[in-house]
mmCIF file with all atom_site columns, C-alpha atoms in Angstrom:
data_model
loop_
_atom_site.group_PDB
_atom_site.id
_atom_site.type_symbol
_atom_site.label_atom_id
_atom_site.label_alt_id
_atom_site.label_comp_id
_atom_site.label_asym_id
_atom_site.label_entity_id
_atom_site.label_seq_id
_atom_site.pdbx_PDB_ins_code
_atom_site.Cartn_x
_atom_site.Cartn_y
_atom_site.Cartn_z
_atom_site.occupancy
_atom_site.B_iso_or_equiv
_atom_site.pdbx_formal_charge
_atom_site.auth_seq_id
_atom_site.auth_comp_id
_atom_site.auth_asym_id
_atom_site.auth_atom_id
_atom_site.pdbx_PDB_model_num
ATOM 1   C CA . MET A 1 1   ? 33.377  -23.120 6.654  1.00 77.00 ? 1   MET A CA 1
ATOM 2   C CA . LYS A 1 2   ? 32.252  -26.600 5.713  1.00 85.00 ? 2   LYS A CA 1
ATOM 3   C CA . THR A 1 3   ? 29.855  -28.773 7.595  1.00 89.00 ? 3   THR A CA 1
ATOM 4   C CA . ARG A 1 4   ? 29.144  -32.482 7.656  1.00 91.00 ? 4   ARG A CA 1
ATOM 5   C CA . ILE A 1 5   ? 25.528  -31.959 8.714  1.00 94.00 ? 5   ILE A CA 1
ATOM 6   C CA . LYS A 1 6   ? 24.112  -33.394 5.487  1.00 93.00 ? 6   LYS A CA 1
ATOM 7   C CA . GLU A 1 7   ? 26.272  -36.509 5.699  1.00 92.00 ? 7   GLU A CA 1
ATOM 8   C CA . LEU A 1 8   ? 25.559  -37.083 9.401  1.00 93.00 ? 8   LEU A CA 1
ATOM 9   C CA . ARG A 1 9   ? 21.878  -36.345 8.898  1.00 93.00 ? 9   ARG A CA 1
ATOM 10  C CA . ALA A 1 10  ? 21.711  -39.042 6.237  1.00 93.00 ? 10  ALA A CA 1
ATOM 11  C CA . ARG A 1 11  ? 23.481  -41.454 8.593  1.00 92.00 ? 11  ARG A CA 1
ATOM 12  C CA . TYR A 1 12  ? 20.763  -41.016 11.219 1.00 92.00 ? 12  TYR A CA 1
ATOM 13  C CA . ASP A 1 13  ? 18.017  -40.853 8.585  1.00 93.00 ? 13  ASP A CA 1
ATOM 14  C CA . LEU A 1 14  ? 16.913  -37.346 9.547  1.00 93.00 ? 14  LEU A CA 1
ATOM 15  C CA . THR A 1 15  ? 15.308  -34.811 7.238  1.00 93.00 ? 15  THR A CA 1
ATOM 16  C CA . GLN A 1 16  ? 16.200  -31.114 7.443  1.00 93.00 ? 16  GLN A CA 1
ATOM 17  C CA . GLU A 1 17  ? 12.796  -30.492 8.967  1.00 90.00 ? 17  GLU A CA 1
ATOM 18  C CA . GLU A 1 18  ? 13.238  -33.146 11.646 1.00 92.00 ? 18  GLU A CA 1
ATOM 19  C CA . LEU A 1 19  ? 16.687  -31.857 12.596 1.00 94.00 ? 19  LEU A CA 1
ATOM 20  C CA . ALA A 1 20  ? 15.348  -28.285 12.652 1.00 93.00 ? 20  ALA A CA 1
ATOM 21  C CA . LYS A 1 21  ? 12.539  -29.344 14.983 1.00 90.00 ? 21  LYS A CA 1
ATOM 22  C CA . LYS A 1 22  ? 14.945  -31.181 17.307 1.00 92.00 ? 22  LYS A CA 1
ATOM 23  C CA . VAL A 1 23  ? 17.235  -28.157 17.702 1.00 94.00 ? 23  VAL A CA 1
ATOM 24  C CA . GLY A 1 24  ? 14.422  -25.559 17.651 1.00 91.00 ? 24  GLY A CA 1
ATOM 25  C CA . VAL A 1 25  ? 15.237  -23.639 14.485 1.00 93.00 ? 25  VAL A CA 1
ATOM 26  C CA . ARG A 1 26  ? 13.667  -23.119 11.065 1.00 91.00 ? 26  ARG A CA 1
ATOM 27  C CA . ARG A 1 27  ? 14.339  -25.552 8.229  1.00 91.00 ? 27  ARG A CA 1
ATOM 28  C CA . GLU A 1 28  ? 15.971  -22.741 6.215  1.00 91.00 ? 28  GLU A CA 1
ATOM 29  C CA . THR A 1 29  ? 18.569  -22.315 8.957  1.00 93.00 ? 29  THR A CA 1
ATOM 30  C CA . ILE A 1 30  ? 19.628  -25.958 8.564  1.00 94.00 ? 30  ILE A CA 1
ATOM 31  C CA . LEU A 1 31  ? 19.734  -25.438 4.781  1.00 94.00 ? 31  LEU A CA 1
ATOM 32  C CA . PHE A 1 32  ? 22.037  -22.391 5.089  1.00 93.00 ? 32  PHE A CA 1
ATOM 33  C CA . LEU A 1 33  ? 24.188  -24.253 7.624  1.00 93.00 ? 33  LEU A CA 1
ATOM 34  C CA . GLU A 1 34  ? 24.629  -27.143 5.192  1.00 93.00 ? 34  GLU A CA 1
ATOM 35  C CA . LYS A 1 35  ? 25.618  -24.700 2.454  1.00 90.00 ? 35  LYS A CA 1
ATOM 36  C CA . GLY A 1 36  ? 28.159  -23.100 4.822  1.00 88.00 ? 36  GLY A CA 1
ATOM 37  C CA . LYS A 1 37  ? 26.438  -19.731 4.514  1.00 89.00 ? 37  LYS A CA 1
ATOM 38  C CA . TYR A 1 38  ? 25.423  -19.323 8.130  1.00 91.00 ? 38  TYR A CA 1
ATOM 39  C CA . ASN A 1 39  ? 27.641  -19.061 11.171 1.00 89.00 ? 39  ASN A CA 1
ATOM 40  C CA . PRO A 1 40  ? 25.761  -20.680 14.082 1.00 92.00 ? 40  PRO A CA 1
ATOM 41  C CA . SER A 1 41  ? 25.989  -19.728 17.726 1.00 92.00 ? 41  SER A CA 1
ATOM 42  C CA . LEU A 1 42  ? 27.965  -22.045 19.981 1.00 92.00 ? 42  LEU A CA 1
ATOM 43  C CA . LYS A 1 43  ? 24.705  -23.258 21.532 1.00 94.00 ? 43  LYS A CA 1
ATOM 44  C CA . LEU A 1 44  ? 23.147  -24.180 18.179 1.00 94.00 ? 44  LEU A CA 1
ATOM 45  C CA . ALA A 1 45  ? 26.365  -25.866 17.051 1.00 94.00 ? 45  ALA A CA 1
ATOM 46  C CA . TYR A 1 46  ? 26.432  -27.841 20.308 1.00 94.00 ? 46  TYR A CA 1
ATOM 47  C CA . ASP A 1 47  ? 22.758  -28.837 19.956 1.00 95.00 ? 47  ASP A CA 1
ATOM 48  C CA . ILE A 1 48  ? 23.257  -29.992 16.358 1.00 95.00 ? 48  ILE A CA 1
ATOM 49  C CA . ALA A 1 49  ? 26.391  -31.965 17.291 1.00 95.00 ? 49  ALA A CA 1
ATOM 50  C CA . LYS A 1 50  ? 24.476  -33.564 20.181 1.00 94.00 ? 50  LYS A CA 1
ATOM 51  C CA . VAL A 1 51  ? 21.560  -34.606 17.951 1.00 95.00 ? 51  VAL A CA 1
ATOM 52  C CA . LEU A 1 52  ? 24.013  -35.976 15.366 1.00 94.00 ? 52  LEU A CA 1
ATOM 53  C CA . LYS A 1 53  ? 25.937  -37.795 18.156 1.00 93.00 ? 53  LYS A CA 1
ATOM 54  C CA . SER A 1 54  ? 29.238  -36.169 17.164 1.00 92.00 ? 54  SER A CA 1
ATOM 55  C CA . LYS A 1 55  ? 31.718  -33.611 18.456 1.00 91.00 ? 55  LYS A CA 1
ATOM 56  C CA . ILE A 1 56  ? 31.340  -29.994 17.305 1.00 91.00 ? 56  ILE A CA 1
ATOM 57  C CA . GLU A 1 57  ? 34.681  -30.095 15.449 1.00 89.00 ? 57  GLU A CA 1
ATOM 58  C CA . GLU A 1 58  ? 33.530  -33.205 13.578 1.00 90.00 ? 58  GLU A CA 1
ATOM 59  C CA . VAL A 1 59  ? 30.375  -31.462 12.363 1.00 92.00 ? 59  VAL A CA 1
ATOM 60  C CA . PHE A 1 60  ? 31.804  -28.003 11.584 1.00 90.00 ? 60  PHE A CA 1
ATOM 61  C CA . ILE A 1 61  ? 35.053  -27.916 9.650  1.00 86.00 ? 61  ILE A CA 1
ATOM 62  C CA . PHE A 1 62  ? 36.933  -24.639 9.528  1.00 77.00 ? 62  PHE A CA 1
ATOM 63  C CA . GLU A 1 63  ? 39.733  -24.301 7.017  1.00 71.00 ? 63  GLU A CA 1
ATOM 64  C CA . GLU A 1 64  ? 42.992  -22.778 8.226  1.00 64.00 ? 64  GLU A CA 1
ATOM 65  C CA . GLU A 1 65  ? 43.519  -20.776 5.011  1.00 54.00 ? 65  GLU A CA 1
ATOM 66  C CA . SER A 1 66  ? 40.777  -18.400 6.147  1.00 49.00 ? 66  SER A CA 1
ATOM 67  C CA . SER A 1 67  ? 41.492  -14.719 6.793  1.00 49.00 ? 67  SER A CA 1
ATOM 68  C CA . SER A 1 68  ? 41.280  -15.040 10.555 1.00 49.00 ? 68  SER A CA 1
ATOM 69  C CA . GLU A 1 69  ? 44.192  -17.513 10.764 1.00 46.00 ? 69  GLU A CA 1
ATOM 70  C CA . GLY A 1 70  ? 46.651  -14.733 11.473 1.00 46.00 ? 70  GLY A CA 1
ATOM 71  C CA . GLN A 1 71  ? 44.577  -13.498 14.378 1.00 50.00 ? 71  GLN A CA 1
ATOM 72  C CA . ILE A 1 72  ? 44.479  -16.968 15.878 1.00 49.00 ? 72  ILE A CA 1
ATOM 73  C CA . ASN A 1 73  ? 48.219  -17.510 15.496 1.00 49.00 ? 73  ASN A CA 1
ATOM 74  C CA . ASP A 1 74  ? 48.905  -14.108 17.033 1.00 48.00 ? 74  ASP A CA 1
ATOM 75  C CA . SER A 1 75  ? 46.839  -14.771 20.129 1.00 44.00 ? 75  SER A CA 1
ATOM 76  C CA . MET F 2 1   ? -5.759  -28.822 15.551 1.00 68.00 ? 1   MET F CA 1
ATOM 77  C CA . GLU F 2 2   ? -2.325  -27.933 16.929 1.00 80.00 ? 2   GLU F CA 1
ATOM 78  C CA . MET F 2 3   ? -1.427  -24.257 16.747 1.00 83.00 ? 3   MET F CA 1
ATOM 79  C CA . THR F 2 4   ? 1.212   -22.054 18.368 1.00 84.00 ? 4   THR F CA 1
ATOM 80  C CA . LYS F 2 5   ? 0.156   -19.645 21.132 1.00 88.00 ? 5   LYS F CA 1
ATOM 81  C CA . VAL F 2 6   ? 1.186   -16.616 19.036 1.00 88.00 ? 6   VAL F CA 1
ATOM 82  C CA . ASN F 2 7   ? -0.923  -17.721 16.053 1.00 89.00 ? 7   ASN F CA 1
ATOM 83  C CA . LYS F 2 8   ? -3.919  -18.373 18.346 1.00 92.00 ? 8   LYS F CA 1
ATOM 84  C CA . GLN F 2 9   ? -3.577  -14.810 19.708 1.00 93.00 ? 9   GLN F CA 1
ATOM 85  C CA . ARG F 2 10  ? -3.313  -13.394 16.164 1.00 93.00 ? 10  ARG F CA 1
ATOM 86  C CA . LEU F 2 11  ? -6.426  -15.281 15.079 1.00 93.00 ? 11  LEU F CA 1
ATOM 87  C CA . ILE F 2 12  ? -8.396  -14.143 18.148 1.00 94.00 ? 12  ILE F CA 1
ATOM 88  C CA . PHE F 2 13  ? -7.388  -10.467 18.271 1.00 94.00 ? 13  PHE F CA 1
ATOM 89  C CA . GLY F 2 14  ? -7.445  -9.938  14.484 1.00 94.00 ? 14  GLY F CA 1
ATOM 90  C CA . PRO F 2 15  ? -11.158 -10.692 13.983 1.00 95.00 ? 15  PRO F CA 1
ATOM 91  C CA . ILE F 2 16  ? -11.995 -8.848  17.261 1.00 95.00 ? 16  ILE F CA 1
ATOM 92  C CA . LEU F 2 17  ? -10.337 -5.673  15.909 1.00 94.00 ? 17  LEU F CA 1
ATOM 93  C CA . LEU F 2 18  ? -12.118 -6.129  12.582 1.00 93.00 ? 18  LEU F CA 1
ATOM 94  C CA . LEU F 2 19  ? -15.450 -6.563  14.383 1.00 94.00 ? 19  LEU F CA 1
ATOM 95  C CA . ILE F 2 20  ? -14.885 -3.437  16.497 1.00 93.00 ? 20  ILE F CA 1
ATOM 96  C CA . GLY F 2 21  ? -14.120 -1.531  13.290 1.00 91.00 ? 21  GLY F CA 1
ATOM 97  C CA . VAL F 2 22  ? -17.319 -2.742  11.624 1.00 91.00 ? 22  VAL F CA 1
ATOM 98  C CA . VAL F 2 23  ? -19.450 -1.995  14.740 1.00 91.00 ? 23  VAL F CA 1
ATOM 99  C CA . LEU F 2 24  ? -17.980 1.531   14.977 1.00 89.00 ? 24  LEU F CA 1
ATOM 100 C CA . LEU F 2 25  ? -18.607 2.041   11.269 1.00 88.00 ? 25  LEU F CA 1
ATOM 101 C CA . ILE F 2 26  ? -22.268 1.089   11.668 1.00 89.00 ? 26  ILE F CA 1
ATOM 102 C CA . PHE F 2 27  ? -23.136 2.756   14.990 1.00 88.00 ? 27  PHE F CA 1
ATOM 103 C CA . TRP F 2 28  ? -20.816 5.790   15.160 1.00 85.00 ? 28  TRP F CA 1
ATOM 104 C CA . LYS F 2 29  ? -21.959 8.016   12.337 1.00 81.00 ? 29  LYS F CA 1
ATOM 105 C CA . ASN F 2 30  ? -19.265 10.683  12.668 1.00 83.00 ? 30  ASN F CA 1
ATOM 106 C CA . ALA F 2 31  ? -16.425 8.322   13.537 1.00 80.00 ? 31  ALA F CA 1
ATOM 107 C CA . PRO F 2 32  ? -13.013 9.579   12.371 1.00 85.00 ? 32  PRO F CA 1
ATOM 108 C CA . GLY F 2 33  ? -11.958 7.581   9.305  1.00 84.00 ? 33  GLY F CA 1
ATOM 109 C CA . ILE F 2 34  ? -8.413  7.093   10.594 1.00 87.00 ? 34  ILE F CA 1
ATOM 110 C CA . ILE F 2 35  ? -9.649  5.158   13.666 1.00 88.00 ? 35  ILE F CA 1
ATOM 111 C CA . ILE F 2 36  ? -11.915 2.863   11.632 1.00 90.00 ? 36  ILE F CA 1
ATOM 112 C CA . SER F 2 37  ? -9.304  2.232   8.933  1.00 90.00 ? 37  SER F CA 1
ATOM 113 C CA . GLY F 2 38  ? -6.587  1.693   11.583 1.00 91.00 ? 38  GLY F CA 1
ATOM 114 C CA . LEU F 2 39  ? -8.691  -0.913  13.407 1.00 92.00 ? 39  LEU F CA 1
ATOM 115 C CA . MET F 2 40  ? -9.687  -2.656  10.175 1.00 93.00 ? 40  MET F CA 1
ATOM 116 C CA . ALA F 2 41  ? -6.132  -2.671  8.788  1.00 93.00 ? 41  ALA F CA 1
ATOM 117 C CA . GLY F 2 42  ? -4.702  -3.918  12.105 1.00 94.00 ? 42  GLY F CA 1
ATOM 118 C CA . GLY F 2 43  ? -7.334  -6.650  12.379 1.00 94.00 ? 43  GLY F CA 1
ATOM 119 C CA . LEU F 2 44  ? -6.890  -7.750  8.798  1.00 95.00 ? 44  LEU F CA 1
ATOM 120 C CA . ALA F 2 45  ? -3.075  -7.789  9.085  1.00 94.00 ? 45  ALA F CA 1
ATOM 121 C CA . SER F 2 46  ? -3.216  -9.812  12.310 1.00 95.00 ? 46  SER F CA 1
ATOM 122 C CA . THR F 2 47  ? -5.671  -12.343 10.823 1.00 94.00 ? 47  THR F CA 1
ATOM 123 C CA . ILE F 2 48  ? -3.723  -12.767 7.560  1.00 95.00 ? 48  ILE F CA 1
ATOM 124 C CA . ASN F 2 49  ? -0.438  -13.030 9.480  1.00 92.00 ? 49  ASN F CA 1
ATOM 125 C CA . GLY F 2 50  ? -1.907  -15.714 11.744 1.00 93.00 ? 50  GLY F CA 1
ATOM 126 C CA . ILE F 2 51  ? -3.253  -17.781 8.837  1.00 93.00 ? 51  ILE F CA 1
ATOM 127 C CA . TYR F 2 52  ? -0.028  -17.391 6.795  1.00 92.00 ? 52  TYR F CA 1
ATOM 128 C CA . SER F 2 53  ? 2.257   -18.294 9.727  1.00 90.00 ? 53  SER F CA 1
ATOM 129 C CA . HIS F 2 54  ? 0.147   -21.298 10.656 1.00 90.00 ? 54  HIS F CA 1
ATOM 130 C CA . CYS F 2 55  ? 0.057   -22.604 7.068  1.00 90.00 ? 55  CYS F CA 1
ATOM 131 C CA . LYS F 2 56  ? 3.798   -22.026 6.514  1.00 84.00 ? 56  LYS F CA 1
ATOM 132 C CA . TYR F 2 57  ? 5.347   -23.049 9.855  1.00 82.00 ? 57  TYR F CA 1
ATOM 133 C CA . GLY F 2 58  ? 2.616   -24.978 11.697 1.00 80.00 ? 58  GLY F CA 1
ATOM 134 C CA . VAL F 2 59  ? 3.892   -25.709 15.193 1.00 78.00 ? 59  VAL F CA 1
ATOM 135 C CA . GLN F 2 60  ? 7.564   -25.333 14.203 1.00 79.00 ? 60  GLN F CA 1
ATOM 136 C CA . ALA F 2 61  ? 9.777   -22.434 15.223 1.00 79.00 ? 61  ALA F CA 1
ATOM 137 C CA . GLU F 2 62  ? 8.746   -19.294 13.360 1.00 81.00 ? 62  GLU F CA 1
ATOM 138 C CA . ARG F 2 63  ? 11.740  -17.319 14.600 1.00 86.00 ? 63  ARG F CA 1
ATOM 139 C CA . ASP F 2 64  ? 15.165  -18.580 15.498 1.00 90.00 ? 64  ASP F CA 1
ATOM 140 C CA . GLU F 2 65  ? 18.630  -17.159 16.158 1.00 93.00 ? 65  GLU F CA 1
ATOM 141 C CA . ARG F 2 66  ? 19.276  -16.581 12.427 1.00 94.00 ? 66  ARG F CA 1
ATOM 142 C CA . THR F 2 67  ? 16.036  -14.653 11.818 1.00 93.00 ? 67  THR F CA 1
ATOM 143 C CA . ARG F 2 68  ? 16.561  -12.638 15.033 1.00 94.00 ? 68  ARG F CA 1
ATOM 144 C CA . LYS F 2 69  ? 20.103  -11.750 13.893 1.00 95.00 ? 69  LYS F CA 1
ATOM 145 C CA . ILE F 2 70  ? 18.817  -10.785 10.434 1.00 95.00 ? 70  ILE F CA 1
ATOM 146 C CA . SER F 2 71  ? 15.967  -8.700  11.922 1.00 95.00 ? 71  SER F CA 1
ATOM 147 C CA . ALA F 2 72  ? 18.366  -6.826  14.209 1.00 96.00 ? 72  ALA F CA 1
ATOM 148 C CA . SER F 2 73  ? 20.771  -6.024  11.358 1.00 96.00 ? 73  SER F CA 1
ATOM 149 C CA . ALA F 2 74  ? 17.958  -5.039  8.981  1.00 96.00 ? 74  ALA F CA 1
ATOM 150 C CA . ALA F 2 75  ? 16.543  -2.683  11.646 1.00 96.00 ? 75  ALA F CA 1
ATOM 151 C CA . THR F 2 76  ? 19.983  -1.123  12.172 1.00 96.00 ? 76  THR F CA 1
ATOM 152 C CA . TYR F 2 77  ? 20.593  -0.503  8.459  1.00 96.00 ? 77  TYR F CA 1
ATOM 153 C CA . SER F 2 78  ? 17.029  0.777   8.020  1.00 97.00 ? 78  SER F CA 1
ATOM 154 C CA . TRP F 2 79  ? 17.498  3.201   10.949 1.00 97.00 ? 79  TRP F CA 1
ATOM 155 C CA . LEU F 2 80  ? 20.766  4.504   9.454  1.00 97.00 ? 80  LEU F CA 1
ATOM 156 C CA . ILE F 2 81  ? 19.201  5.064   6.021  1.00 97.00 ? 81  ILE F CA 1
ATOM 157 C CA . THR F 2 82  ? 16.192  6.807   7.595  1.00 96.00 ? 82  THR F CA 1
ATOM 158 C CA . LEU F 2 83  ? 18.505  9.051   9.620  1.00 97.00 ? 83  LEU F CA 1
ATOM 159 C CA . THR F 2 84  ? 20.423  9.999   6.446  1.00 97.00 ? 84  THR F CA 1
ATOM 160 C CA . PHE F 2 85  ? 17.110  10.587  4.656  1.00 96.00 ? 85  PHE F CA 1
ATOM 161 C CA . VAL F 2 86  ? 15.847  12.844  7.464  1.00 95.00 ? 86  VAL F CA 1
ATOM 162 C CA . GLY F 2 87  ? 19.154  14.749  7.305  1.00 96.00 ? 87  GLY F CA 1
ATOM 163 C CA . VAL F 2 88  ? 18.757  15.270  3.553  1.00 95.00 ? 88  VAL F CA 1
ATOM 164 C CA . LEU F 2 89  ? 15.147  16.463  4.066  1.00 94.00 ? 89  LEU F CA 1
ATOM 165 C CA . PHE F 2 90  ? 16.336  18.847  6.772  1.00 93.00 ? 90  PHE F CA 1
ATOM 166 C CA . TYR F 2 91  ? 18.928  20.502  4.486  1.00 94.00 ? 91  TYR F CA 1
ATOM 167 C CA . LEU F 2 92  ? 16.518  20.592  1.534  1.00 93.00 ? 92  LEU F CA 1
ATOM 168 C CA . ASN F 2 93  ? 14.062  22.427  3.744  1.00 91.00 ? 93  ASN F CA 1
ATOM 169 C CA . TYR F 2 94  ? 16.771  24.613  5.330  1.00 92.00 ? 94  TYR F CA 1
ATOM 170 C CA . PHE F 2 95  ? 17.887  25.915  1.924  1.00 92.00 ? 95  PHE F CA 1
ATOM 171 C CA . THR F 2 96  ? 14.210  26.173  0.858  1.00 88.00 ? 96  THR F CA 1
ATOM 172 C CA . LEU F 2 97  ? 14.747  23.728  -1.995 1.00 90.00 ? 97  LEU F CA 1
ATOM 173 C CA . LEU F 2 98  ? 11.807  21.632  -0.871 1.00 87.00 ? 98  LEU F CA 1
ATOM 174 C CA . GLU F 2 99  ? 8.839   22.573  1.245  1.00 86.00 ? 99  GLU F CA 1
ATOM 175 C CA . MET F 2 100 ? 6.552   19.923  2.671  1.00 88.00 ? 100 MET F CA 1
ATOM 176 C CA . THR F 2 101 ? 3.917   19.686  5.367  1.00 91.00 ? 101 THR F CA 1
ATOM 177 C CA . VAL F 2 102 ? 4.689   17.830  8.601  1.00 92.00 ? 102 VAL F CA 1
ATOM 178 C CA . LEU F 2 103 ? 2.112   15.163  7.722  1.00 92.00 ? 103 LEU F CA 1
ATOM 179 C CA . LYS F 2 104 ? 3.761   14.537  4.335  1.00 93.00 ? 104 LYS F CA 1
ATOM 180 C CA . VAL F 2 105 ? 7.265   14.329  5.855  1.00 93.00 ? 105 VAL F CA 1
ATOM 181 C CA . LEU F 2 106 ? 6.137   11.917  8.561  1.00 94.00 ? 106 LEU F CA 1
ATOM 182 C CA . SER F 2 107 ? 4.358   9.715   5.993  1.00 94.00 ? 107 SER F CA 1
ATOM 183 C CA . ILE F 2 108 ? 7.466   9.595   3.757  1.00 95.00 ? 108 ILE F CA 1
ATOM 184 C CA . VAL F 2 109 ? 9.769   8.851   6.731  1.00 95.00 ? 109 VAL F CA 1
ATOM 185 C CA . MET F 2 110 ? 7.498   5.991   7.838  1.00 95.00 ? 110 MET F CA 1
ATOM 186 C CA . LEU F 2 111 ? 7.431   4.600   4.286  1.00 96.00 ? 111 LEU F CA 1
ATOM 187 C CA . VAL F 2 112 ? 11.229  4.815   3.964  1.00 96.00 ? 112 VAL F CA 1
ATOM 188 C CA . MET F 2 113 ? 11.748  3.132   7.332  1.00 96.00 ? 113 MET F CA 1
ATOM 189 C CA . ILE F 2 114 ? 9.348   0.254   6.684  1.00 96.00 ? 114 ILE F CA 1
ATOM 190 C CA . GLY F 2 115 ? 10.434  -0.124  3.045  1.00 97.00 ? 115 GLY F CA 1
ATOM 191 C CA . THR F 2 116 ? 14.161  -0.299  3.816  1.00 97.00 ? 116 THR F CA 1
ATOM 192 C CA . LEU F 2 117 ? 13.500  -2.674  6.741  1.00 96.00 ? 117 LEU F CA 1
ATOM 193 C CA . ILE F 2 118 ? 11.641  -5.075  4.425  1.00 96.00 ? 118 ILE F CA 1
ATOM 194 C CA . LEU F 2 119 ? 14.303  -4.746  1.711  1.00 97.00 ? 119 LEU F CA 1
ATOM 195 C CA . PHE F 2 120 ? 17.233  -5.394  4.061  1.00 96.00 ? 120 PHE F CA 1
ATOM 196 C CA . TYR F 2 121 ? 15.408  -8.288  5.727  1.00 95.00 ? 121 TYR F CA 1
ATOM 197 C CA . ALA F 2 122 ? 14.719  -9.884  2.330  1.00 95.00 ? 122 ALA F CA 1
ATOM 198 C CA . TYR F 2 123 ? 18.355  -9.336  1.247  1.00 95.00 ? 123 TYR F CA 1
ATOM 199 C CA . PHE F 2 124 ? 19.868  -10.913 4.388  1.00 94.00 ? 124 PHE F CA 1
ATOM 200 C CA . ALA F 2 125 ? 17.307  -13.731 4.422  1.00 92.00 ? 125 ALA F CA 1
ATOM 201 C CA . ARG F 2 126 ? 18.259  -14.586 0.844  1.00 92.00 ? 126 ARG F CA 1
ATOM 202 C CA . LYS F 2 127 ? 21.969  -14.374 1.659  1.00 91.00 ? 127 LYS F CA 1
ATOM 203 C CA . GLY F 2 128 ? 21.575  -16.596 4.727  1.00 88.00 ? 128 GLY F CA 1
ATOM 204 C CA . ASP F 2 129 ? 23.525  -14.499 7.201  1.00 88.00 ? 129 ASP F CA 1
ATOM 205 C CA . VAL F 2 130 ? 24.430  -10.888 7.862  1.00 87.00 ? 130 VAL F CA 1
ATOM 206 C CA . GLU F 2 131 ? 28.127  -11.665 7.529  1.00 79.00 ? 131 GLU F CA 1
ATOM 207 C CA . SER F 2 132 ? 29.796  -12.556 4.234  1.00 68.00 ? 132 SER F CA 1
ATOM 208 C CA . PRO F 2 133 ? 31.080  -16.154 3.875  1.00 59.00 ? 133 PRO F CA 1
ATOM 209 C CA . ASN F 2 134 ? 34.688  -14.887 4.218  1.00 57.00 ? 134 ASN F CA 1
ATOM 210 C CA . GLN F 2 135 ? 33.897  -13.498 7.641  1.00 58.00 ? 135 GLN F CA 1
ATOM 211 C CA . LEU F 2 136 ? 32.209  -16.651 8.815  1.00 54.00 ? 136 LEU F CA 1
ATOM 212 C CA . VAL F 2 137 ? 35.128  -17.889 10.884 1.00 53.00 ? 137 VAL F CA 1
ATOM 213 C CA . SER F 2 138 ? 34.161  -15.984 13.989 1.00 53.00 ? 138 SER F CA 1
ATOM 214 C CA . THR F 2 139 ? 34.209  -17.003 17.615 1.00 54.00 ? 139 THR F CA 1
ATOM 215 C CA . LEU F 2 140 ? 32.912  -20.530 17.076 1.00 59.00 ? 140 LEU F CA 1
ATOM 216 C CA . GLY F 2 141 ? 35.353  -21.140 14.201 1.00 58.00 ? 141 GLY F CA 1
ATOM 217 C CA . GLN F 2 142 ? 38.263  -19.785 16.189 1.00 58.00 ? 142 GLN F CA 1
ATOM 218 C CA . ASP F 2 143 ? 37.398  -22.018 19.143 1.00 58.00 ? 143 ASP F CA 1
ATOM 219 C CA . ILE F 2 144 ? 37.321  -25.079 16.900 1.00 58.00 ? 144 ILE F CA 1
ATOM 220 C CA . LEU F 2 145 ? 40.528  -24.147 15.062 1.00 58.00 ? 145 LEU F CA 1
ATOM 221 C CA . LEU F 2 146 ? 42.338  -23.662 18.379 1.00 59.00 ? 146 LEU F CA 1
ATOM 222 C CA . ARG F 2 147 ? 41.022  -26.965 19.668 1.00 60.00 ? 147 ARG F CA 1
ATOM 223 C CA . ASN F 2 148 ? 42.195  -28.756 16.508 1.00 59.00 ? 148 ASN F CA 1
ATOM 224 C CA . LYS F 2 149 ? 45.641  -27.166 16.808 1.00 58.00 ? 149 LYS F CA 1
ATOM 225 C CA . ARG F 2 150 ? 46.192  -28.506 20.341 1.00 56.00 ? 150 ARG F CA 1
#
């Protein structure tokens, strides 16, 4: 999973701490999200997208080569 | 000075417990040591926790969905390890390979439970999530992939 949080954050001149405060999480959570190491809940993803004035799919980019692709195609 | 409600409670109840411990120590000559030390340790832990949390997080969120998820997983793994440990102790005792008093067993079990909880919490906190990066495309990822496909 890749995210564009860092890029969008820079566009709106927000620090990790400010974004964390706006969405009600710890700064470390934003850090792990930017590194693609944390899978957020739908609510957190929605809140972040809202603060960054973007759609969820514009902020969080999931690559199709991932292991779960088969499951998605099957369903 | 702005402070969260939880930290205010920690910094009120901590010193109160400490004070009760000191008062009991002075005025109750034959007070059981475990009560005094329990009160003092509880009070000290609450006070230190309050000061540390306030200095580190201020008025920001101290816990969020990631830390709650990590705590839940760490508690689960810790419980499983403790259960295995208790099982091992049971068989060691059953075959008379190891004989211990109830107090000793309970102390060791408590240490194992708290120790593994702290270790697992630290491990997951360092990793970022309880899932590995390859498993990260879960429900949210699937929703987004499906939406992009349409």
